[in-house]
CSV table of C-alpha atoms in Angstrom, one decimal:
chain,number,residue,atom,x,y,z
L,1,MET,CA,-67.1,-51.7,87.4
L,2,ALA,CA,-67.4,-48.7,85.1
L,3,SER,CA,-67.1,-45.3,86.7
L,4,LEU,CA,-69.8,-42.6,86.3
L,5,ALA,CA,-68.6,-39.8,84.1
L,6,LEU,CA,-70.4,-36.5,83.6
L,7,SER,CA,-70.3,-34.5,80.4
L,8,GLY,CA,-70.8,-30.7,80.7
L,9,SER,CA,-70.7,-30.7,84.5
L,10,GLY,CA,-68.4,-28.8,86.8
L,11,LEU,CA,-70.4,-25.9,88.3
L,12,LEU,CA,-68.9,-25.0,91.6
L,13,ASN,CA,-70.2,-24.2,95.1
L,14,PRO,CA,-73.4,-26.1,95.5
L,15,TYR,CA,-74.4,-26.0,99.1
L,16,ARG,CA,-76.1,-28.5,101.3
L,17,ILE,CA,-78.3,-28.5,104.3
L,18,ARG,CA,-76.5,-31.4,105.8
L,19,HIS,CA,-73.4,-33.6,105.2
L,20,ARG,CA,-73.6,-37.4,105.3
L,21,THR,CA,-70.9,-39.9,104.4
L,22,SER,CA,-72.2,-42.6,102.1
L,23,LYS,CA,-71.3,-46.2,102.8
L,24,MET,CA,-71.2,-47.3,99.2
L,25,PRO,CA,-67.8,-47.8,97.5
L,26,SER,CA,-66.3,-44.9,95.7
L,27,PHE,CA,-66.5,-45.3,91.9
L,28,ILE,CA,-67.7,-42.1,90.5
L,29,ARG,CA,-65.5,-39.8,88.5
L,30,CYS,CA,-66.5,-36.3,87.3
L,31,SER,CA,-64.8,-35.6,83.9
L,32,ASN,CA,-63.8,-32.1,83.0
L,33,SER,CA,-64.0,-31.0,86.6
L,34,SER,CA,-61.1,-30.3,88.9
L,35,ASP,CA,-63.1,-28.5,91.6
L,36,SER,CA,-64.1,-30.5,94.6
L,37,LEU,CA,-67.4,-29.8,96.2
L,38,LYS,CA,-67.1,-27.6,99.3
L,39,TYR,CA,-69.3,-27.7,102.4
L,40,LYS,CA,-69.3,-25.8,105.6
L,41,ASP,CA,-68.3,-27.9,108.6
L,42,ASN,CA,-71.2,-26.6,110.6
L,43,GLY,CA,-73.7,-27.5,107.9
L,44,LYS,CA,-74.6,-23.9,107.0
L,45,PRO,CA,-74.7,-22.9,103.3
L,46,ILE,CA,-71.5,-21.6,101.6
L,47,THR,CA,-71.9,-18.1,100.1
L,48,ALA,CA,-71.5,-18.4,96.3
L,49,GLY,CA,-68.1,-17.2,95.2
L,50,ARG,CA,-66.5,-17.4,98.7
L,51,ASP,CA,-64.4,-20.0,100.4
L,52,TYR,CA,-64.4,-20.9,104.1
L,53,ASN,CA,-62.3,-18.0,105.2
L,54,GLY,CA,-64.2,-15.3,103.2
L,55,PRO,CA,-61.8,-14.3,100.4
L,56,ALA,CA,-63.1,-14.5,96.8
L,57,ALA,CA,-63.1,-18.0,95.5
L,58,ALA,CA,-62.7,-19.0,91.9
L,59,ALA,CA,-65.1,-16.9,89.9
L,60,PHE,CA,-65.9,-19.4,87.1
L,61,PRO,CA,-67.1,-23.0,86.9
L,62,SER,CA,-64.3,-25.4,86.2
L,63,PHE,CA,-65.6,-26.4,82.8
L,64,LEU,CA,-65.1,-22.8,81.7
L,65,THR,CA,-61.4,-22.7,82.6
L,66,THR,CA,-60.1,-25.8,80.8
L,67,PRO,CA,-57.2,-25.2,78.4
L,68,SER,CA,-59.5,-25.4,75.3
L,69,GLN,CA,-61.9,-22.8,76.7
L,70,LEU,CA,-59.6,-20.0,78.1
L,71,LEU,CA,-61.7,-17.3,79.6
L,72,ASP,CA,-59.1,-14.6,78.7
L,73,ARG,CA,-60.6,-14.9,75.2
L,74,ILE,CA,-63.7,-13.3,76.6
L,75,SER,CA,-63.8,-9.6,77.4
L,76,VAL,CA,-66.1,-9.3,80.4
L,77,PRO,CA,-65.9,-5.9,82.1
L,78,ARG,CA,-66.7,-6.9,85.6
L,79,ASN,CA,-66.6,-3.3,86.9
L,80,ASP,CA,-69.2,-2.2,84.3
L,81,THR,CA,-71.3,0.4,86.1
L,82,ARG,CA,-74.1,0.1,83.5
L,83,LEU,CA,-75.2,-3.2,85.0
L,84,ARG,CA,-77.7,-3.2,87.9
L,85,ILE,CA,-79.2,-6.1,89.8
L,86,PHE,CA,-82.3,-5.6,91.9
L,87,SER,CA,-84.1,-8.2,94.1
L,88,GLY,CA,-87.7,-8.6,94.8
L,89,THR,CA,-88.9,-10.0,98.1
L,90,ALA,CA,-89.5,-13.6,96.8
L,91,ASN,CA,-85.9,-14.9,97.0
L,92,PRO,CA,-83.5,-12.2,98.2
L,93,GLY,CA,-81.0,-14.8,99.3
L,94,LEU,CA,-80.5,-16.1,95.8
L,95,ALA,CA,-80.3,-12.6,94.5
L,96,GLN,CA,-77.5,-11.8,97.0
L,97,GLU,CA,-75.6,-14.9,96.0
L,98,ILE,CA,-75.8,-13.9,92.3
L,99,ALA,CA,-74.6,-10.4,93.1
L,100,CYS,CA,-71.8,-11.8,95.2
L,101,TYR,CA,-70.6,-14.1,92.5
L,102,MET,CA,-70.6,-11.2,90.0
L,103,GLY,CA,-68.7,-9.0,92.4
L,104,LEU,CA,-71.5,-6.4,92.5
L,105,GLU,CA,-73.8,-5.0,95.1
L,106,LEU,CA,-77.5,-5.4,94.9
L,107,GLY,CA,-79.3,-2.2,93.8
L,108,LYS,CA,-81.2,-0.2,96.4
L,109,ILE,CA,-84.9,-0.6,96.1
L,110,LYS,CA,-87.9,0.1,98.4
L,111,ILE,CA,-90.8,-2.4,98.3
L,112,LYS,CA,-93.7,-2.2,100.7
L,113,ARG,CA,-97.3,-3.0,101.1
L,114,PHE,CA,-100.1,-0.5,101.8
L,115,ALA,CA,-102.6,-1.4,104.5
L,116,ASP,CA,-105.0,-2.8,101.8
L,117,GLY,CA,-102.3,-5.0,100.3
L,118,GLU,CA,-101.3,-2.8,97.4
L,119,ILE,CA,-97.6,-3.0,96.4
L,120,TYR,CA,-95.4,0.1,96.3
L,121,VAL,CA,-92.0,0.0,94.5
L,122,GLN,CA,-89.4,2.8,94.3
L,123,LEU,CA,-85.9,2.5,93.0
L,124,GLN,CA,-83.4,4.2,95.4
L,125,GLU,CA,-80.7,4.8,92.8
L,126,SER,CA,-80.5,6.0,89.2
L,127,VAL,CA,-80.8,3.4,86.4
L,128,ARG,CA,-81.0,5.8,83.5
L,129,GLY,CA,-79.3,4.2,80.5
L,130,CYS,CA,-78.4,1.0,82.5
L,131,ASP,CA,-79.0,-2.7,81.8
L,132,VAL,CA,-81.2,-3.8,84.7
L,133,TYR,CA,-81.7,-7.3,85.9
L,134,LEU,CA,-84.6,-8.0,88.3
L,135,VAL,CA,-84.4,-11.3,90.3
L,136,GLN,CA,-87.9,-12.4,91.2
L,137,PRO,CA,-89.2,-16.0,91.0
L,138,THR,CA,-93.0,-16.2,90.9
L,139,CYS,CA,-93.1,-18.8,93.6
L,140,PRO,CA,-95.8,-19.0,96.3
L,141,PRO,CA,-97.5,-16.7,97.0
L,142,ALA,CA,-97.5,-16.7,93.2
L,143,ASN,CA,-99.9,-13.8,92.6
L,144,GLU,CA,-98.2,-11.5,95.1
L,145,ASN,CA,-94.8,-12.2,93.6
L,146,LEU,CA,-95.9,-11.9,90.0
L,147,MET,CA,-97.6,-8.5,90.7
L,148,GLU,CA,-94.4,-7.4,92.5
L,149,LEU,CA,-92.3,-8.3,89.5
L,150,LEU,CA,-94.6,-6.4,87.1
L,151,ILE,CA,-94.5,-3.3,89.3
L,152,MET,CA,-90.7,-3.5,89.5
L,153,ILE,CA,-90.5,-3.7,85.7
L,154,ASP,CA,-92.7,-0.7,85.4
L,155,ALA,CA,-90.6,1.3,87.9
L,156,CYS,CA,-87.5,0.6,85.9
L,157,ARG,CA,-89.1,1.5,82.6
L,158,ARG,CA,-90.3,4.8,84.0
L,159,ALA,CA,-86.8,5.4,85.4
L,160,SER,CA,-85.4,5.3,81.8
L,161,ALA,CA,-83.5,2.0,82.1
L,162,LYS,CA,-82.0,1.0,78.8
L,163,ASN,CA,-82.7,-2.7,79.0
L,164,ILE,CA,-84.8,-4.6,81.5
L,165,THR,CA,-84.3,-8.3,82.0
L,166,ALA,CA,-86.7,-10.3,84.3
L,167,VAL,CA,-84.6,-13.0,85.9
L,168,ILE,CA,-87.3,-15.6,86.9
L,169,PRO,CA,-85.6,-18.6,88.5
L,170,TYR,CA,-89.0,-20.2,88.8
L,171,PHE,CA,-91.7,-19.3,86.3
L,172,GLY,CA,-95.2,-19.8,87.9
L,173,TYR,CA,-98.3,-20.7,85.9
L,174,ALA,CA,-96.0,-22.6,83.5
L,175,ARG,CA,-98.1,-25.8,84.0
L,176,ALA,CA,-101.1,-24.1,82.4
L,177,ASP,CA,-99.4,-24.1,79.0
L,178,ARG,CA,-102.0,-25.8,76.8
L,179,LYS,CA,-105.7,-26.8,76.7
L,180,THR,CA,-106.2,-30.4,77.7
L,181,GLN,CA,-110.0,-29.9,78.2
L,182,GLY,CA,-112.6,-27.5,76.8
L,183,ARG,CA,-113.0,-23.9,78.3
L,184,GLU,CA,-109.5,-23.9,80.0
L,185,SER,CA,-107.3,-20.9,80.1
L,186,ILE,CA,-103.7,-20.9,79.0
L,187,ALA,CA,-102.3,-18.9,81.9
L,188,ALA,CA,-98.7,-19.2,80.8
L,189,LYS,CA,-99.4,-17.2,77.7
L,190,LEU,CA,-101.3,-14.6,79.8
L,191,VAL,CA,-98.4,-14.2,82.3
L,192,ALA,CA,-95.9,-13.9,79.4
L,193,ASN,CA,-98.1,-11.1,77.9
L,194,LEU,CA,-98.2,-9.3,81.3
L,195,ILE,CA,-94.4,-9.4,81.7
L,196,THR,CA,-93.9,-8.1,78.1
L,197,GLU,CA,-96.5,-5.4,78.4
L,198,ALA,CA,-95.1,-4.2,81.7
L,199,GLY,CA,-91.9,-3.3,79.9
L,200,ALA,CA,-89.4,-6.2,80.1
L,201,ASP,CA,-87.0,-6.5,77.2
L,202,ARG,CA,-85.8,-10.0,77.9
L,203,VAL,CA,-86.5,-12.9,80.2
L,204,LEU,CA,-84.0,-15.2,81.9
L,205,ALA,CA,-85.7,-18.4,83.2
L,206,CYS,CA,-84.6,-21.6,84.7
L,207,ASP,CA,-86.0,-25.0,83.8
L,208,LEU,CA,-89.4,-24.0,82.4
L,209,HIS,CA,-92.1,-26.7,82.8
L,210,SER,CA,-92.3,-27.1,79.0
L,211,GLY,CA,-90.2,-25.8,76.2
L,212,GLN,CA,-93.2,-24.2,74.4
L,213,SER,CA,-93.5,-21.6,77.2
L,214,MET,CA,-90.5,-19.8,75.6
L,215,GLY,CA,-92.7,-19.2,72.5
L,216,TYR,CA,-95.4,-17.4,74.5
L,217,PHE,CA,-93.0,-14.5,75.0
L,218,ASP,CA,-92.7,-11.9,72.2
L,219,ILE,CA,-89.3,-10.9,73.6
L,220,PRO,CA,-86.0,-12.9,73.8
L,221,VAL,CA,-85.9,-15.7,76.4
L,222,ASP,CA,-82.7,-17.2,77.8
L,223,HIS,CA,-83.6,-20.7,79.1
L,224,VAL,CA,-81.1,-22.0,81.6
L,225,HIS,CA,-81.1,-25.6,82.8
L,226,GLY,CA,-80.3,-26.5,86.4
L,227,GLN,CA,-79.1,-30.0,85.4
L,228,PRO,CA,-75.4,-29.2,85.4
L,229,VAL,CA,-75.6,-28.3,89.1
L,230,ILE,CA,-77.3,-31.5,90.1
L,231,LEU,CA,-75.1,-33.6,87.8
L,232,ASP,CA,-72.0,-32.0,89.4
L,233,TYR,CA,-73.3,-33.0,92.9
L,234,LEU,CA,-74.2,-36.6,91.8
L,235,ALA,CA,-70.6,-36.9,90.5
L,236,SER,CA,-69.6,-36.7,94.2
L,237,LYS,CA,-71.8,-39.6,95.2
L,238,THR,CA,-70.2,-43.0,95.4
L,239,ILE,CA,-72.6,-44.7,93.0
L,240,SER,CA,-71.3,-47.2,90.4
L,241,SER,CA,-72.6,-46.5,86.9
L,242,ASP,CA,-73.4,-50.1,86.6
L,243,ASP,CA,-75.9,-49.8,89.5
L,244,LEU,CA,-77.6,-46.6,88.2
L,245,VAL,CA,-80.9,-46.1,86.4
L,246,VAL,CA,-82.6,-42.8,85.7
L,247,VAL,CA,-86.4,-42.7,86.1
L,248,SER,CA,-88.9,-40.4,84.7
L,249,PRO,CA,-91.9,-40.0,87.1
L,250,ASP,CA,-94.3,-39.6,84.1
L,251,VAL,CA,-94.4,-40.0,80.3
L,252,GLY,CA,-94.3,-36.2,79.9
L,253,GLY,CA,-90.8,-36.0,81.5
L,254,VAL,CA,-89.1,-38.7,79.3
L,255,ALA,CA,-87.2,-36.2,77.2
L,256,ARG,CA,-85.8,-34.5,80.4
L,257,ALA,CA,-84.9,-37.8,82.0
L,258,ARG,CA,-83.3,-39.1,78.7
L,259,ALA,CA,-81.0,-36.0,78.5
L,260,PHE,CA,-80.1,-36.5,82.2
L,261,ALA,CA,-79.3,-40.2,81.7
L,262,LYS,CA,-77.1,-39.4,78.7
L,263,LYS,CA,-74.9,-37.2,80.8
L,264,LEU,CA,-74.7,-39.9,83.5
L,265,SER,CA,-72.6,-42.3,81.4
L,266,ASP,CA,-75.6,-43.0,79.2
L,267,ALA,CA,-77.4,-44.7,82.1
L,268,PRO,CA,-80.5,-46.9,81.4
L,269,LEU,CA,-83.9,-45.2,81.5
L,270,ALA,CA,-87.1,-46.3,83.2
L,271,ILE,CA,-90.6,-44.7,83.0
L,272,VAL,CA,-93.4,-44.6,85.5
L,273,ASP,CA,-96.7,-44.9,83.8
L,274,LYS,CA,-99.1,-42.5,85.6
L,275,ARG,CA,-102.8,-41.8,85.4
L,276,ARG,CA,-103.9,-38.4,86.7
L,277,HIS,CA,-107.5,-38.0,87.8
L,278,GLY,CA,-107.3,-34.3,88.8
L,279,HIS,CA,-104.9,-31.5,89.6
L,280,ASN,CA,-102.4,-32.5,92.3
L,281,VAL,CA,-103.9,-36.0,92.3
L,282,ALA,CA,-101.9,-38.8,90.7
L,283,GLU,CA,-102.2,-42.6,90.5
L,284,VAL,CA,-99.3,-44.7,89.5
L,285,MET,CA,-100.2,-47.7,87.3
L,286,ASN,CA,-97.0,-49.5,86.3
L,287,LEU,CA,-93.3,-49.3,85.5
L,288,ILE,CA,-91.6,-49.5,82.1
L,289,GLY,CA,-88.0,-50.7,82.6
L,290,ASP,CA,-85.9,-52.7,85.0
L,291,VAL,CA,-84.9,-51.2,88.4
L,292,ARG,CA,-84.3,-54.4,90.4
L,293,GLY,CA,-81.2,-54.1,92.6
L,294,LYS,CA,-80.5,-50.6,91.1
L,295,VAL,CA,-80.1,-47.1,92.5
L,296,ALA,CA,-83.0,-45.2,90.9
L,297,VAL,CA,-82.6,-41.5,90.3
L,298,MET,CA,-86.0,-39.8,89.7
L,299,VAL,CA,-85.7,-36.6,87.7
L,300,ASP,CA,-88.4,-33.9,87.4
L,301,ASP,CA,-88.5,-30.2,87.0
L,302,MET,CA,-90.5,-29.5,90.1
L,303,ILE,CA,-92.0,-31.0,93.3
L,304,ASP,CA,-95.3,-29.5,94.3
L,305,THR,CA,-97.3,-31.8,96.7
L,306,ALA,CA,-94.9,-34.7,96.0
L,307,GLY,CA,-97.8,-37.0,95.2
L,308,THR,CA,-96.4,-38.1,91.8
L,309,ILE,CA,-92.8,-38.6,92.9
L,310,ALA,CA,-93.8,-40.3,96.2
L,311,LYS,CA,-96.1,-42.8,94.5
L,312,GLY,CA,-93.4,-43.4,91.9
L,313,ALA,CA,-90.8,-44.0,94.6
L,314,ALA,CA,-93.1,-46.5,96.3
L,315,LEU,CA,-93.5,-48.4,93.0
L,316,LEU,CA,-89.8,-48.4,92.5
L,317,HIS,CA,-89.3,-50.0,95.9
L,318,GLN,CA,-92.0,-52.6,95.1
L,319,GLU,CA,-90.1,-53.4,91.9
L,320,GLY,CA,-86.9,-54.1,93.8
L,321,ALA,CA,-85.0,-50.8,93.6
L,322,ARG,CA,-82.2,-50.7,96.2
L,323,GLU,CA,-82.3,-46.9,96.8
L,324,VAL,CA,-84.3,-44.0,95.3
L,325,TYR,CA,-83.0,-40.5,94.9
L,326,ALA,CA,-85.2,-37.5,93.9
L,327,CYS,CA,-83.7,-34.7,91.8
L,328,THR,CA,-85.6,-31.6,90.9
L,329,THR,CA,-84.9,-28.0,90.2
L,330,HIS,CA,-87.9,-26.3,91.8
L,331,ALA,CA,-89.1,-27.2,95.3
L,332,VAL,CA,-92.6,-25.7,95.5
L,333,PHE,CA,-93.3,-28.0,98.5
L,334,SER,CA,-97.0,-27.5,98.9
L,335,PRO,CA,-98.5,-29.5,101.8
L,336,PRO,CA,-98.3,-32.4,102.4
L,337,ALA,CA,-95.0,-32.6,100.4
L,338,ILE,CA,-92.7,-32.5,103.4
L,339,GLU,CA,-94.5,-35.5,105.1
L,340,ARG,CA,-94.3,-37.5,101.9
L,341,LEU,CA,-90.7,-36.7,101.1
L,342,SER,CA,-89.5,-37.5,104.6
L,343,SER,CA,-91.4,-40.7,105.0
L,344,GLY,CA,-88.4,-42.9,104.3
L,345,LEU,CA,-89.1,-43.5,100.6
L,346,PHE,CA,-86.0,-41.5,99.5
L,347,GLN,CA,-82.4,-41.9,100.2
L,348,GLU,CA,-81.9,-38.2,99.3
L,349,VAL,CA,-84.1,-35.4,97.9
L,350,ILE,CA,-81.8,-33.1,95.8
L,351,ILE,CA,-83.2,-29.7,94.9
L,352,THR,CA,-81.9,-26.2,94.0
L,353,ASN,CA,-82.6,-22.8,95.6
L,354,THR,CA,-84.6,-21.3,92.8
L,355,ILE,CA,-87.4,-21.3,95.4
L,356,PRO,CA,-86.5,-20.5,99.0
L,357,VAL,CA,-87.2,-23.3,101.4
L,358,PRO,CA,-88.0,-22.1,105.0
L,359,GLU,CA,-86.0,-23.7,107.7
L,360,LYS,CA,-89.1,-25.3,109.2
L,361,ASN,CA,-89.4,-27.4,106.0
L,362,TYR,CA,-85.9,-28.9,106.3
L,363,PHE,CA,-85.8,-32.7,106.8
L,364,PRO,CA,-82.8,-35.1,107.1
L,365,GLN,CA,-82.9,-36.3,103.5
L,366,LEU,CA,-83.0,-32.8,102.0
L,367,THR,CA,-80.0,-31.4,100.0
L,368,ILE,CA,-80.1,-27.9,98.5
L,369,LEU,CA,-77.8,-26.8,95.7
L,370,SER,CA,-77.2,-23.3,94.6
L,371,VAL,CA,-77.8,-22.0,91.0
L,372,ALA,CA,-76.4,-18.6,91.8
L,373,ASN,CA,-73.2,-19.1,89.8
L,374,LEU,CA,-75.1,-20.5,86.9
L,375,LEU,CA,-77.5,-17.5,86.8
L,376,GLY,CA,-74.7,-15.0,87.5
L,377,GLU,CA,-72.5,-16.3,84.7
L,378,THR,CA,-75.5,-16.3,82.3
L,379,ILE,CA,-76.2,-12.6,83.2
L,380,TRP,CA,-72.6,-11.7,82.5
L,381,ARG,CA,-72.8,-13.4,79.1
L,382,VAL,CA,-76.1,-11.8,78.2
L,383,HIS,CA,-74.9,-8.4,79.3
L,384,ASP,CA,-71.6,-8.8,77.4
L,385,ASP,CA,-73.4,-10.0,74.3
L,386,CYS,CA,-71.4,-13.2,74.0
L,387,ALA,CA,-72.2,-15.2,71.0
L,388,GLY,CA,-74.4,-18.3,71.8
L,389,GLY,CA,-72.2,-20.4,69.6
L,390,PHE,CA,-69.1,-19.8,71.7
L,391,GLU,CA,-68.3,-23.0,73.4
L,392,PRO,CA,-68.2,-21.9,77.1
L,393,TYR,CA,-71.5,-20.1,76.6
L,394,SER,CA,-73.3,-23.2,75.1
L,395,SER,CA,-71.8,-25.4,77.8
L,396,LEU,CA,-73.8,-23.5,80.4
L,397,GLY,CA,-76.9,-25.3,79.2
L,398,ILE,CA,-78.6,-22.2,77.7
L,399,ASP,CA,-81.2,-22.7,75.0
């Protein structure tokens, strides 16, 4: 059997909620990657950039340290005091991992709510003349976190920061990116305008729902893809490439699934034909492609109520799929997503930590991978003004 080889993978330190030994034969090989995946024996997440005993681990993904891509060719002043990272309240854990990977401390910031719910933000240190990065996904509660991000940007602008970059691992309102019916709003454009008018000079986002959302901003946007992290993890799975098929849960995600399949030894592609009758309501009609006896890997950018991906998984089982994996970057997990995902349809649900998942929502099939190293490395490259055409930069998956 042919082995599964990944191109462009190799990001280190994904972490998992649990560890389970697969019973399938070991056939996968991860090309261009010498780093083995590391997990805590007690099942707790590994802090990005640290090994089991606490000392600093390898600072760079392995695909950035191959002989043809020597990092000593890049001048990255890691002790640069002009760089500041601040975290909002939406995902402080991810922000801390990013700062740890970069060898920095999170900036001191005071964020509180008044009795009537108004948000108060005060920076606790000087940012005059600094490049400031604000880590704040606009995940649920979306309106609260979005408003907090806007006020953080305003606080930095009024504190005379030189450049302000909004690091938005999950960009909310991205689904409202076009008019499909009359008298609809395009909220993605509105939110982009709000962030720009608040004073942001640049946006760093991860896996936008659609590519056109970058065009809604009148400022530069660095679009990072979480696929390398998930691909790196799948390379550790004992799945033969002959048994693998990548599945798009809807027609709109075909381009994403095709790119994913190409990096999985050019695996075959299947498409679930879906008819949607309303928001968060999906009806699966039929399947395009062959999944009989295969291990199906469903790829999407987000899981909200899990209606689409659960009905798609049920159809795959009906069509003879041996196992079904769900891979997504953003785990919104609105009710009843947990019940649907843990119902036994999926062998494994693989997500990233762009959105924090409360411990009460953990279930046996859940695996969480960290994008801290990916975002941290991107921040360094943006701060150091590395050219986008330089090979290690482009291999990060940045548009």
